[in-house]
Short mmCIF file of C-alpha atoms in Angstrom, two decimals:
data_model
loop_
_atom_site.label_atom_id
_atom_site.label_comp_id
_atom_site.label_asym_id
_atom_site.label_seq_id
_atom_site.Cartn_x
_atom_site.Cartn_y
_atom_site.Cartn_z
CA MET X 1 -0.11 -0.02 -0.24
CA GLU X 2 1.53 3.26 -1.08
CA ASN X 3 2.26 5.95 2.10
CA MET X 4 0.02 8.94 3.18
CA ILE X 5 0.79 12.10 2.58
CA ASP X 6 -0.53 14.60 3.93
CA THR X 7 -2.26 16.80 1.74
CA PRO X 8 -1.93 20.42 3.46
CA SER X 9 -5.02 22.89 3.45
CA PRO X 10 -6.12 25.48 1.39
CA ALA X 11 -5.57 27.84 5.32
CA GLU X 12 -2.56 26.50 5.68
CA GLU X 13 -0.94 26.96 2.29
CA LYS X 14 -2.59 30.16 2.91
CA SER X 15 -0.10 30.61 5.97
CA LYS X 16 2.88 29.17 4.87
CA ARG X 17 2.42 31.34 2.07
CA THR X 18 2.22 34.87 3.93
CA ALA X 19 4.39 33.65 6.12
CA MET X 20 7.03 32.78 3.90
CA ALA X 21 6.11 36.93 1.88
CA LEU X 22 6.86 38.19 5.29
CA ILE X 23 10.07 36.63 6.39
CA LYS X 24 11.36 37.58 2.84
CA ARG X 25 10.30 41.26 3.29
CA HIS X 26 11.99 41.04 6.61
CA ASP X 27 14.64 40.01 5.39
CA SER X 28 15.28 42.44 2.15
CA LYS X 29 15.20 45.39 5.01
CA LYS X 30 18.03 43.74 7.58
CA SER X 31 20.29 43.34 4.66
CA LYS X 32 19.60 47.08 3.18
CA ARG X 33 21.05 47.90 7.49
CA VAL X 34 24.34 46.83 8.27
CA ASN X 35 25.64 49.50 7.72
CA TRP X 36 23.54 50.97 10.98
CA ASP X 37 24.19 48.05 12.99
CA GLN X 38 27.85 48.71 13.31
CA ASN X 39 26.90 52.31 13.80
CA TRP X 40 24.61 52.44 16.55
CA GLN X 41 27.17 48.76 18.39
CA ASP X 42 29.88 52.37 17.92
CA ILE X 43 28.03 54.69 19.25
CA THR X 44 26.44 52.12 22.08
CA ASN X 45 30.51 50.36 23.31
CA PHE X 46 30.75 54.77 24.37
CA VAL X 47 27.55 56.77 25.19
CA MET X 48 25.11 53.95 26.37
CA PRO X 49 26.80 50.67 27.13
CA ASP X 50 24.06 48.89 28.86
CA LYS X 51 22.48 48.48 25.81
CA ASN X 52 25.69 47.47 23.47
CA ASP X 53 24.00 44.47 22.69
CA VAL X 54 23.39 45.09 18.96
CA PHE X 55 24.71 42.02 17.22
CA GLU X 56 23.67 40.16 20.60
CA LYS X 57 20.29 40.56 20.89
CA PHE X 58 19.74 36.93 21.62
CA ASN X 59 23.21 35.68 22.36
CA ARG X 60 24.29 37.82 25.73
CA ALA X 61 24.35 36.94 28.97
CA LYS X 62 22.06 38.72 30.64
CA GLY X 63 23.58 40.24 34.31
CA ASP X 64 27.45 40.92 32.33
CA ARG X 65 28.91 43.94 32.49
CA LYS X 66 28.61 46.90 30.65
CA HIS X 67 30.94 49.85 31.78
CA HIS X 68 34.67 48.61 31.39
CA LYS X 69 35.93 49.29 28.57
CA LEU X 70 35.46 53.01 29.31
CA TYR X 71 38.19 55.53 30.94
CA GLU X 72 35.44 58.28 30.62
CA GLY X 73 32.02 58.86 30.66
CA SER X 74 31.46 62.32 29.81
CA ALA X 75 29.06 61.26 26.24
CA ILE X 76 26.53 58.96 28.82
CA HIS X 77 25.81 62.37 30.95
CA PHE X 78 25.66 64.48 28.14
CA ASN X 79 23.75 62.95 26.38
CA GLU X 80 21.09 62.11 29.70
CA ILE X 81 21.17 65.22 30.29
CA LEU X 82 19.62 66.17 27.32
CA SER X 83 17.42 63.21 27.51
CA ASN X 84 15.77 64.25 31.63
CA THR X 85 15.85 68.43 29.27
CA LEU X 86 13.34 66.72 26.60
CA HIS X 87 11.65 65.51 28.87
CA SER X 88 10.89 67.46 31.65
CA MET X 89 10.33 70.45 28.29
CA MET X 90 8.45 68.43 26.54
CA THR X 91 5.90 65.81 27.94
CA ASN X 92 6.79 67.62 31.31
CA PRO X 93 4.28 64.78 34.51
CA SER X 94 2.79 67.85 35.81
CA GLN X 95 2.01 69.79 33.26
CA ILE X 96 -1.12 69.80 30.71
CA TRP X 97 2.42 69.87 27.44
CA PHE X 98 -1.14 69.51 24.75
CA GLU X 99 -3.75 71.15 23.19
CA LEU X 100 -6.53 70.38 20.62
CA ASN X 101 -7.89 72.48 18.43
CA ALA X 102 -10.09 71.96 15.74
CA GLN X 103 -9.53 71.79 12.25
CA ASN X 104 -12.10 74.31 10.88
CA LYS X 105 -10.45 77.87 12.92
CA LYS X 106 -13.53 79.53 13.37
CA ILE X 107 -15.13 77.47 15.44
CA ASN X 108 -11.57 76.60 17.98
CA GLU X 109 -12.89 81.66 19.32
CA VAL X 110 -16.21 79.43 20.58
CA PRO X 111 -16.37 79.69 23.91
CA ALA X 112 -17.19 77.01 24.22
CA VAL X 113 -15.16 74.42 22.03
CA ARG X 114 -12.30 76.33 23.96
CA LYS X 115 -13.00 74.69 27.71
CA TRP X 116 -13.92 71.54 25.99
CA LEU X 117 -11.11 70.89 24.10
CA GLN X 118 -9.77 72.05 27.68
CA GLU X 119 -11.13 69.85 29.36
CA LEU X 120 -10.45 66.78 27.43
CA ALA X 121 -6.49 67.73 27.07
CA GLU X 122 -6.74 68.10 30.83
CA LYS X 123 -8.49 63.79 30.80
CA MET X 124 -5.75 62.52 28.81
CA THR X 125 -3.29 64.07 31.05
CA GLN X 126 -4.52 63.07 33.94
CA ILE X 127 -5.23 59.57 32.30
CA LEU X 128 -1.63 59.75 30.77
CA ASN X 129 -0.02 60.16 34.16
CA GLY X 130 -1.95 57.41 34.58
CA THR X 131 -0.06 54.37 32.59
CA ASN X 132 4.12 53.78 32.55
CA PHE X 133 3.89 56.46 29.86
CA GLN X 134 7.21 58.75 31.40
CA ALA X 135 9.31 55.70 31.78
CA GLN X 136 9.32 54.38 28.24
CA VAL X 137 9.04 58.19 27.15
CA HIS X 138 12.56 58.77 29.03
CA GLU X 139 13.97 55.48 26.88
CA VAL X 140 12.93 56.79 23.93
CA TYR X 141 14.70 61.06 24.55
CA LEU X 142 17.58 58.07 25.69
CA ASP X 143 17.69 56.60 21.97
CA LEU X 144 17.33 60.30 20.14
CA GLY X 145 20.15 61.03 21.20
CA SER X 146 22.43 58.66 21.31
CA LEU X 147 20.89 56.31 18.59
CA GLY X 148 18.93 58.73 16.34
CA THR X 149 16.10 57.05 15.84
CA GLY X 150 13.25 56.39 19.01
CA VAL X 151 10.43 53.61 19.13
CA LEU X 152 7.14 53.95 20.91
CA GLY X 153 4.12 51.48 21.24
CA ILE X 154 1.21 52.40 21.54
CA TYR X 155 -1.62 49.73 23.77
CA GLU X 156 -4.83 49.75 24.29
CA ASP X 157 -5.32 47.91 27.96
CA ASP X 158 -8.16 47.09 30.05
CA ASP X 159 -6.29 48.83 33.07
CA ASN X 160 -4.97 51.38 31.79
CA VAL X 161 -7.34 53.02 28.95
CA MET X 162 -3.56 52.36 27.78
CA ARG X 163 0.56 51.07 27.72
CA PHE X 164 3.27 52.12 26.61
CA ASP X 165 6.57 49.93 25.51
CA SER X 166 9.76 51.73 24.53
CA LYS X 167 12.73 49.18 22.61
CA PRO X 168 15.72 50.43 21.42
CA ILE X 169 15.74 50.76 17.31
CA TYR X 170 18.31 48.22 16.90
CA HIS X 171 15.13 45.15 17.76
CA PHE X 172 13.06 47.03 14.81
CA TYR X 173 12.69 47.00 10.73
CA ILE X 174 11.56 49.84 9.36
CA ARG X 175 10.11 51.12 5.84
CA GLU X 176 8.95 54.54 5.09
CA ASN X 177 5.98 55.01 2.04
CA SER X 178 5.87 58.13 0.10
CA LYS X 179 5.50 60.97 1.94
CA GLY X 180 8.43 59.51 4.25
CA ILE X 181 6.39 58.66 7.04
CA VAL X 182 6.91 55.01 8.67
CA ASP X 183 3.87 52.91 8.36
CA GLU X 184 6.13 49.64 8.19
CA ILE X 185 8.03 47.87 11.41
CA SER X 186 8.69 43.57 11.90
CA TYR X 187 11.14 42.59 15.07
CA ILE X 188 11.93 39.44 16.53
CA ASP X 189 10.66 38.44 19.51
CA GLU X 190 12.41 35.69 21.57
CA MET X 191 9.84 33.29 24.35
CA THR X 192 9.64 29.92 25.29
CA VAL X 193 8.33 27.57 23.62
CA GLU X 194 5.25 27.79 26.56
CA ASN X 195 4.53 31.00 26.64
CA ALA X 196 3.94 31.20 22.93
CA PHE X 197 1.26 28.18 23.42
CA GLU X 198 -0.34 30.80 26.55
CA LYS X 199 -0.54 33.79 23.86
CA PHE X 200 -1.55 32.48 21.17
CA GLY X 201 -3.06 28.65 21.60
CA GLU X 202 -1.73 25.89 21.08
CA GLU X 203 -4.06 24.76 18.61
CA SER X 204 -1.95 27.71 15.85
CA PHE X 205 1.66 25.89 15.57
CA GLY X 206 -0.26 23.36 14.21
CA ALA X 207 1.54 19.73 13.73
CA GLU X 208 3.96 20.85 15.12
CA ALA X 209 2.05 21.98 18.91
CA GLU X 210 3.04 17.75 19.69
CA GLN X 211 7.09 18.35 18.75
CA LEU X 212 7.57 21.56 21.08
CA MET X 213 5.23 19.91 23.64
CA LYS X 214 8.76 18.00 24.56
CA ASP X 215 10.49 20.52 25.58
CA PRO X 216 8.23 23.40 27.04
CA GLY X 217 11.14 25.48 28.40
CA LYS X 218 12.94 25.92 24.61
CA LEU X 219 13.35 29.66 23.72
CA THR X 220 11.60 29.98 19.83
CA LYS X 221 11.65 32.85 17.82
CA ILE X 222 8.17 35.00 17.26
CA MET X 223 8.18 37.43 14.00
CA ASN X 224 5.31 40.00 14.77
CA PHE X 225 4.74 41.64 11.18
CA ILE X 226 2.62 44.98 10.88
CA LEU X 227 2.15 46.54 7.40
CA PRO X 228 -0.46 48.76 6.10
CA ARG X 229 -3.90 46.99 4.36
CA ALA X 230 -2.86 48.50 0.77
CA VAL X 231 0.83 46.91 1.30
CA GLU X 232 -0.42 43.85 2.24
CA ASP X 233 -2.76 43.83 -0.53
CA ARG X 234 -0.17 44.31 -2.62
CA LEU X 235 1.83 41.17 -2.26
CA GLY X 236 -1.17 39.64 -2.07
CA PHE X 237 -2.97 38.02 0.90
CA GLY X 238 -5.13 41.54 2.63
CA SER X 239 -8.32 40.45 4.29
CA LYS X 240 -9.76 41.56 6.72
CA SER X 241 -11.30 45.31 6.95
CA HIS X 242 -8.09 47.58 9.77
CA PRO X 243 -6.19 49.48 7.92
CA PHE X 244 -3.17 48.25 10.04
CA ALA X 245 -2.89 44.25 9.80
CA SER X 246 -0.87 42.26 12.45
CA TYR X 247 1.01 39.32 11.68
CA HIS X 248 2.90 36.72 14.49
CA ILE X 249 4.73 34.61 12.14
CA TYR X 250 6.74 31.76 13.83
CA CYS X 251 9.68 31.78 11.72
CA ASP X 252 11.49 27.85 12.26
CA LYS X 253 8.05 25.92 10.59
CA PRO X 254 6.90 29.68 8.76
CA MET X 255 3.01 29.61 9.43
CA VAL X 256 1.18 31.92 10.57
CA LEU X 257 0.16 32.34 14.81
CA GLN X 258 -1.91 35.07 14.83
CA GLU X 259 -3.43 37.82 11.87
CA LYS X 260 -4.93 40.40 13.25
CA GLY X 261 -5.31 44.68 13.23
CA TYR X 262 -5.23 47.88 13.98
CA LYS X 263 -6.74 51.23 13.73
CA GLU X 264 -4.36 52.85 13.85
CA PHE X 265 -0.70 52.61 13.58
CA PRO X 266 0.95 51.33 16.81
CA PHE X 267 3.61 52.55 16.96
CA VAL X 268 5.59 55.85 16.64
CA VAL X 269 9.26 56.28 15.64
CA PRO X 270 10.70 59.51 15.31
CA ARG X 271 14.20 60.41 13.83
CA TRP X 272 16.50 62.89 14.91
CA MET X 273 16.88 63.87 12.03
CA LYS X 274 17.85 62.88 8.96
CA LEU X 275 19.02 63.00 5.31
CA SER X 276 16.05 62.48 2.97
CA ASP X 277 17.52 58.95 0.95
CA GLU X 278 17.85 57.49 4.34
CA MET X 279 15.35 56.24 6.62
CA TYR X 280 17.08 56.15 9.98
CA GLY X 281 17.27 58.51 11.76
CA ARG X 282 21.11 60.29 13.27
CA SER X 283 22.24 61.74 16.38
CA PRO X 284 24.00 64.14 18.30
CA SER X 285 26.04 61.53 19.37
CA MET X 286 26.55 60.69 15.98
CA LYS X 287 27.97 63.58 15.08
CA ALA X 288 30.62 63.45 18.40
CA LEU X 289 31.89 60.10 18.22
CA PRO X 290 35.10 61.28 16.96
CA ASP X 291 35.30 63.28 19.82
CA ILE X 292 34.19 61.04 22.27
CA LYS X 293 36.28 58.13 21.08
CA MET X 294 39.13 60.54 20.82
CA LEU X 295 38.37 61.55 24.83
CA ASN X 296 37.89 58.41 26.05
CA ALA X 297 41.54 56.90 24.64
CA MET X 298 43.11 60.27 25.20
CA MET X 299 41.99 59.69 29.13
CA LYS X 300 43.14 56.07 29.07
CA THR X 301 46.68 57.58 28.19
CA THR X 302 46.82 60.17 30.56
CA ILE X 303 45.64 58.54 33.81
CA ARG X 304 48.87 56.29 32.55
CA GLY X 305 50.59 58.97 31.96
CA ALA X 306 50.23 60.27 36.05
CA GLN X 307 50.38 56.58 36.92
CA LYS X 308 53.67 56.55 36.44
CA ILE X 309 54.16 60.17 37.75
CA VAL X 310 52.50 58.48 41.49
CA ASP X 311 53.56 55.17 41.31
CA PRO X 312 56.95 55.59 39.48
CA ILE X 313 58.68 52.90 37.48
CA LEU X 314 61.98 51.88 39.29
CA LEU X 315 65.74 51.97 38.22
CA VAL X 316 66.98 48.83 39.50
CA PRO X 317 70.94 48.33 39.81
CA ASP X 318 71.74 44.31 38.63
CA ASP X 319 73.84 43.25 41.61
CA GLY X 320 74.31 45.22 44.83
CA LEU X 321 70.50 44.84 46.50
CA LEU X 322 70.00 42.04 48.92
CA GLY X 323 67.23 40.21 47.98
CA ARG X 324 64.16 41.18 46.06
CA VAL X 325 62.57 44.85 45.78
CA ASN X 326 60.33 46.11 47.98
CA ALA X 327 57.32 48.75 46.68
CA ILE X 328 55.91 48.49 49.40
CA PRO X 329 54.86 52.13 51.91
CA GLY X 330 57.30 52.04 54.81
CA GLY X 331 58.87 49.26 52.80
CA GLN X 332 62.54 48.79 53.10
CA ILE X 333 65.20 48.08 50.85
CA PRO X 334 68.81 46.12 51.65
CA TYR X 335 71.88 47.04 49.62
CA ARG X 336 76.00 46.09 50.12
CA ALA X 337 77.52 48.55 52.29
CA GLY X 338 80.16 50.11 50.11
CA THR X 339 78.76 50.45 47.10
CA ASP X 340 76.74 53.60 45.13
CA ASP X 341 74.27 51.69 44.15
CA ARG X 342 70.41 52.40 44.67
CA VAL X 343 67.36 51.88 44.27
CA SER X 344 65.90 54.84 41.51
CA ALA X 345 62.16 56.35 39.48
CA LEU X 346 62.49 56.23 36.30
CA GLN X 347 62.11 60.18 35.49
CA THR X 348 59.93 60.45 32.17
CA GLY X 349 59.15 64.48 31.78
CA GLY X 350 56.17 63.08 31.35
CA ASP X 351 53.27 66.44 32.22
CA PRO X 352 49.61 64.21 32.71
CA GLY X 353 48.70 68.13 33.21
CA LEU X 354 49.28 68.79 29.72
CA GLY X 355 46.63 66.00 28.69
CA VAL X 356 44.66 66.65 31.18
CA GLU X 357 43.82 70.11 29.25
CA ILE X 358 43.55 68.77 26.12
CA ILE X 359 40.38 66.74 27.48
CA LYS X 360 38.79 69.77 28.45
CA ASP X 361 38.19 71.16 25.39
CA VAL X 362 37.60 68.26 24.34
CA ARG X 363 35.54 67.36 26.47
CA GLY X 364 33.97 70.68 25.32
CA ARG X 365 33.75 70.45 22.21
CA VAL X 366 31.43 66.95 22.99
CA LYS X 367 29.08 69.57 25.79
CA GLU X 368 28.40 71.38 22.66
CA HIS X 369 26.69 68.86 20.18
CA TYR X 370 24.64 67.90 22.91
CA PHE X 371 23.36 71.22 23.52
CA VAL X 372 23.92 71.08 26.63
CA ASP X 373 25.62 74.47 26.61
CA GLN X 374 22.37 75.86 25.65
CA PHE X 375 20.57 74.28 27.90
CA GLN X 376 22.18 75.22 31.89
CA LEU X 377 23.03 78.99 31.67
CA ARG X 378 26.34 81.13 31.83
CA GLU X 379 27.99 81.54 34.34
CA GLY X 380 28.16 85.25 34.63
CA PRO X 381 27.09 88.53 36.79
CA GLN X 382 23.67 88.15 38.30
CA MET X 383 20.46 88.70 35.78
CA THR X 384 17.24 89.88 36.86
CA ALA X 385 14.13 87.65 36.37
CA THR X 386 14.16 88.98 33.10
CA GLU X 387 16.80 88.59 31.32
CA VAL X 388 17.20 85.00 32.42
CA ASN X 389 14.13 84.26 30.68
CA ALA X 390 14.63 85.90 27.76
CA ARG X 391 17.72 84.36 27.45
CA VAL X 392 16.77 80.82 27.94
CA GLU X 393 13.49 81.40 24.97
CA MET X 394 16.63 82.40 22.46
CA GLN X 395 17.77 79.13 24.05
CA LEU X 396 15.50 77.25 23.03
CA ARG X 397 14.54 79.00 20.15
CA LEU X 398 17.77 77.67 18.08
CA LEU X 399 16.38 73.47 19.21
CA GLY X 400 13.45 75.08 16.37
CA PRO X 401 13.58 73.04 14.07
CA ILE X 402 14.69 69.19 16.04
CA LEU X 403 11.34 70.20 17.79
CA GLY X 404 9.36 70.40 14.38
CA ARG X 405 10.15 67.17 14.09
CA LEU X 406 9.74 65.67 17.11
CA HIS X 407 5.36 66.85 17.17
CA PHE X 408 5.18 66.19 14.14
CA GLU X 409 6.71 62.19 13.82
CA PHE X 410 6.51 61.58 17.46
CA LEU X 411 4.28 63.88 19.73
CA LYS X 412 1.93 63.90 17.08
CA PRO X 413 0.62 60.62 15.76
CA MET X 414 1.13 59.76 19.87
CA VAL X 415 -2.22 62.02 21.17
CA SER X 416 -3.78 61.29 18.07
CA ARG X 417 -3.92 57.64 18.89
CA MET X 418 -4.78 58.59 22.43
CA LEU X 419 -7.08 60.17 21.44
CA ASN X 420 -8.29 57.79 19.01
CA ILE X 421 -7.93 54.76 21.47
CA MET X 422 -10.65 57.18 24.59
CA GLN X 423 -13.11 57.60 21.75
CA ARG X 424 -13.67 53.97 21.55
CA LYS X 425 -13.96 53.49 25.05
CA ASN X 426 -16.30 56.29 25.68
CA LEU X 427 -13.98 57.90 27.79
CA LEU X 428 -13.95 61.97 26.38
CA PRO X 429 -16.09 63.85 27.83
CA GLU X 430 -19.56 65.07 28.05
CA ASN X 431 -21.33 66.95 26.55
CA PRO X 432 -18.51 68.06 23.39
CA PRO X 433 -20.32 71.52 21.25
CA PRO X 434 -22.99 71.24 18.65
CA GLU X 435 -20.17 73.16 16.40
CA LEU X 436 -17.45 70.06 17.21
CA THR X 437 -20.18 67.24 16.53
CA GLU X 438 -21.27 67.96 13.08
CA ASN X 439 -17.50 67.88 12.26
CA ASP X 440 -16.69 64.53 13.47
CA LEU X 441 -14.49 65.39 15.89
CA ASP X 442 -11.87 66.84 13.44
CA LEU X 443 -8.37 67.72 15.24
CA GLU X 444 -5.43 68.99 15.73
CA VAL X 445 -2.68 68.81 17.93
CA PHE X 446 -1.42 72.15 19.85
CA PHE X 447 1.77 71.74 21.76
CA THR X 448 1.50 74.18 24.63
CA SER X 449 4.99 72.55 26.61
CA GLN X 450 7.92 75.13 28.06
CA ILE X 451 9.92 74.58 25.03
CA ALA X 452 6.67 74.59 22.39
CA LYS X 453 6.02 78.40 24.79
CA ALA X 454 9.44 79.28 24.90
CA GLN X 455 9.33 79.52 20.36
CA ARG X 456 5.85 81.31 21.08
CA ALA X 457 7.23 83.78 22.45
CA GLY X 458 7.97 86.21 20.19
CA GLU X 459 4.80 86.34 19.22
CA ALA X 460 3.38 87.24 22.12
CA ASN X 461 5.93 89.47 22.60
CA GLY X 462 5.37 91.18 18.74
CA LEU X 463 1.72 92.12 20.57
CA LEU X 464 2.93 93.59 23.47
CA GLU X 465 5.38 96.12 21.70
CA PHE X 466 2.07 96.07 18.99
CA LEU X 467 0.42 97.99 21.43
CA GLN X 468 3.43 99.56 23.58
CA SER X 469 3.74 101.66 20.07
CA VAL X 470 0.02 103.14 19.45
CA GLN X 471 0.02 103.82 22.77
CA PRO X 472 0.72 107.84 22.24
CA ILE X 473 -1.54 108.04 18.56
CA ILE X 474 -4.25 106.40 20.74
CA ASP X 475 -3.97 109.52 23.37
CA PHE X 476 -3.58 111.76 21.00
CA ASP X 477 -6.67 110.25 18.62
CA PRO X 478 -8.53 108.13 20.25
CA GLU X 479 -10.27 107.27 17.81
CA ALA X 480 -7.57 105.41 16.76
CA ALA X 481 -8.15 102.79 18.96
CA ASP X 482 -11.20 101.61 16.86
CA VAL X 483 -9.06 99.83 14.20
CA ILE X 484 -8.47 96.65 17.37
CA ASP X 485 -9.73 94.67 18.55
CA ILE X 486 -8.27 94.45 21.89
CA ASP X 487 -11.07 91.76 23.53
CA ALA X 488 -9.61 88.91 19.78
CA THR X 489 -5.99 90.35 21.54
CA ILE X 490 -5.98 90.06 24.54
CA ARG X 491 -7.32 86.40 23.90
CA LYS X 492 -4.62 85.89 21.02
CA ILE X 493 -1.59 86.53 23.89
CA ALA X 494 -3.59 84.17 25.66
CA ILE X 495 -3.87 81.77 23.26
CA LEU X 496 0.26 81.70 22.89
CA LYS X 497 1.23 82.17 26.96
CA GLY X 498 -0.52 79.13 27.14
CA VAL X 499 -3.64 80.74 29.68
CA SER X 500 -6.56 78.25 30.66
CA GLU X 501 -9.46 79.28 29.48
CA ASP X 502 -11.18 79.44 32.65
CA ILE X 503 -10.19 81.68 33.19
CA PHE X 504 -12.53 84.32 31.06
CA ARG X 505 -15.86 84.56 31.76
CA PRO X 506 -18.18 83.45 29.27
CA LEU X 507 -20.07 85.33 25.61
CA GLU X 508 -23.16 86.15 27.75
CA ASP X 509 -22.02 87.54 30.70
CA ILE X 510 -19.56 89.91 29.10
CA GLU X 511 -22.30 90.64 26.91
CA LYS X 512 -25.02 91.48 29.78
CA LEU X 513 -21.38 93.85 31.99
CA ARG X 514 -20.97 95.94 29.36
CA GLU X 515 -25.23 96.49 29.09
CA ALA X 516 -25.48 97.27 32.36
CA ARG X 517 -22.04 99.14 32.67
CA ASN X 518 -23.56 101.33 29.48
CA VAL X 519 -27.16 102.04 31.13
CA GLU X 520 -25.77 102.59 34.74
CA LYS X 521 -23.75 105.43 32.37
CA GLU X 522 -26.70 105.96 30.53
CA ASN X 523 -28.39 107.19 34.16
CA ALA X 524 -25.12 108.78 35.64
CA MET X 525 -25.43 111.28 32.18
CA LYS X 526 -29.00 111.64 32.74
CA ALA X 527 -28.58 112.34 36.58
CA GLN X 528 -26.75 114.74 34.96
CA GLU X 529 -28.46 116.16 32.61
CA GLU X 530 -31.57 116.51 35.36
CA MET X 531 -28.91 118.63 37.78
CA GLN X 532 -27.29 120.90 35.44
CA GLY X 533 -31.37 121.60 33.77
CA ALA X 534 -32.18 122.44 37.55
CA GLU X 535 -29.49 124.76 37.74
CA VAL X 536 -30.17 126.63 34.38
CA LEU X 537 -33.19 126.86 35.69
CA ASN X 538 -32.39 128.21 39.21
CA LYS X 539 -30.05 130.36 37.47
CA ALA X 540 -33.03 131.93 35.71
CA ALA X 541 -35.37 132.03 38.32
CA GLY X 542 -33.10 134.24 40.49
CA PRO X 543 -33.25 137.73 37.75
CA VAL X 544 -37.15 136.88 37.29
CA GLN X 545 -37.48 136.85 40.44
CA ASP X 546 -35.62 139.91 40.96
CA LEU X 547 -37.82 142.18 38.25
CA GLY X 548 -40.66 141.93 39.82
CA LEU X 549 -39.38 143.04 43.29
CA ILE X 550 -38.02 145.87 40.72
CA GLN X 551 -41.84 146.59 39.28
CA GLY X 552 -44.16 146.11 42.84
CA GLY X 553 -41.84 148.51 44.03
#
C-alpha cells in the first residue's frame, strides 16, 4: 500500500505563503541595514553601554558588565542631560503639554469649544500620567540622543486605558511610505514554547505543537510584522478591514500564528534628524563620536602617564641589592655597604596636566554636540528674572528644527492615537459642543510645552510691543483705537502664553456686564443732565424774581 501524504489545507497553504512573503520582506530590510547596526554598536559602546547588544540581542548573558572598557563617561552624562531636559520641557508630567484645536479655525474662537477642548486635554493628561508613559518616553529620549531613532509602541489596555513599550531601534526594521512617514515595522522576539502556547494557543502551531511540547522551556523566535492593508493587498494576501494588519509568525517553520488589525499604526518612530534618502535617524552622538572616541583614548593615556609619576617605574641595579625590591609603603630594601647602588625612580618627563587641558577642550566640544551649553545658564553677573527668561527663550528657539520634527513624527501621532483609543472607550468629556460634533471631532494637536511656549513667546511679545508702540497715537486720537479688536488681541495673547480658558468670562456674561455698564453710564448722564437743567432753571429764576421786586416797588 502506498504511503499516505498529508495534503495541506487551503488555510495552511495561505498561512505558509503569507509567512514566507513577510519573512522575505523582513530579511530584505535586514540586509540593507548592516552599516547602521555597526554605527549603533559603536555608539552604544561609548554612550549607552547598558544597551550595547546590537549584534547579541538573543545571545548575551544577562547581568554582564557593560562599562569595563570605558575610561571617560562624559558622553553618557551629556546624553542623559539632553534626554532629561527634553523630557521635562516637552512631556513634563506636572503640566499639560498639549492642547487640541478644531481644524476649522473659526470654531476655535467659540468659548464653549475652547473650554471643552481644554477639559479633554486635562483628562488625556490625567490618563497618560496613570500609565507607564513617563518611564517609557524617557527611554525614547535617550535613544534619540544616542541612536538617532526612537520607537514607542502604544497599545490599548483594559486596566490603564493604554500602555506604552519602548525598545532600541536595532530591535526593529522599519519602512517609510511615499510621504516619508514610517508605517511598517517588523521585529523578532524570543519566548519559551510554553509562553508561546499561552499567548497564541497550542492549535496555532498545528502539527508542530506535539514536537514543541516535548521541551516547553525551549526558546523559540516569533516575528511580529505590522504593515498597511494596502501593502498587504499588493503582496497578495489582504483579508480584513482594519487599516493596519498585524501578523505573528513562527520563524522556524513559516506559519502565521495570529492575525489581527489596528485602526491606527500602533508605533511612533521619531528621528532626531535624517537625510532625504535614509530611513533611520542621525543623532548628536553620531556627530560627536570621533571626539568621544578620542576623549576615551586620551583619558586612558593620561591615566597611564599619571600612574607613572605617582607610582613610577623603578630603576634597580642588577648587582648590589640583597634580596628582592620591596616597593610597598614603609618597605625596606637592603643593599651592600660601601656601594653606591640605589633604587631610583625613572623620570619620564611626562606632563599629565597637558593631557588634562586637552581633555577639557575635547570634552567641551562633546558637550556642545549635546546642546548642554544651551540648556544650562552660563556663568556671569547676576541677572534679573526678565533677563534669565529672555536668555532661556533665545536658547530654546535654537532647537526649532529638531522640535518641529519631534512634534510631527512623535507627539502628534501619539496624541492622535490616544484620542482615538479614548473615543473608542467612551472616555471623552460629556456634552461636546455642537460645533465640534457637526465636524466629527476633526481635531489637531497644539503643543504648549515649555519649549513650544518659548518658541511662541516671540509672537506674544510682538503683540505687546505693538500695543505699546501705538499707545501714544491712541492718546493723541482715541478714535485710532477703533482699528484694534481688543477682545481678540487679549485672547490671542492668552493662547500664545498657554493661559487656561477658565479665567475668561463667558461671552453672555461679558455682554450682560457691558450692557449693565452702558445702562449705568446712561443713567448717570441723564442724572447729570437733569442736575445741569435744574441749575440752569434756578439761575434763570433768580433774575426773574429780582425783576418782579423792582416792578412791584
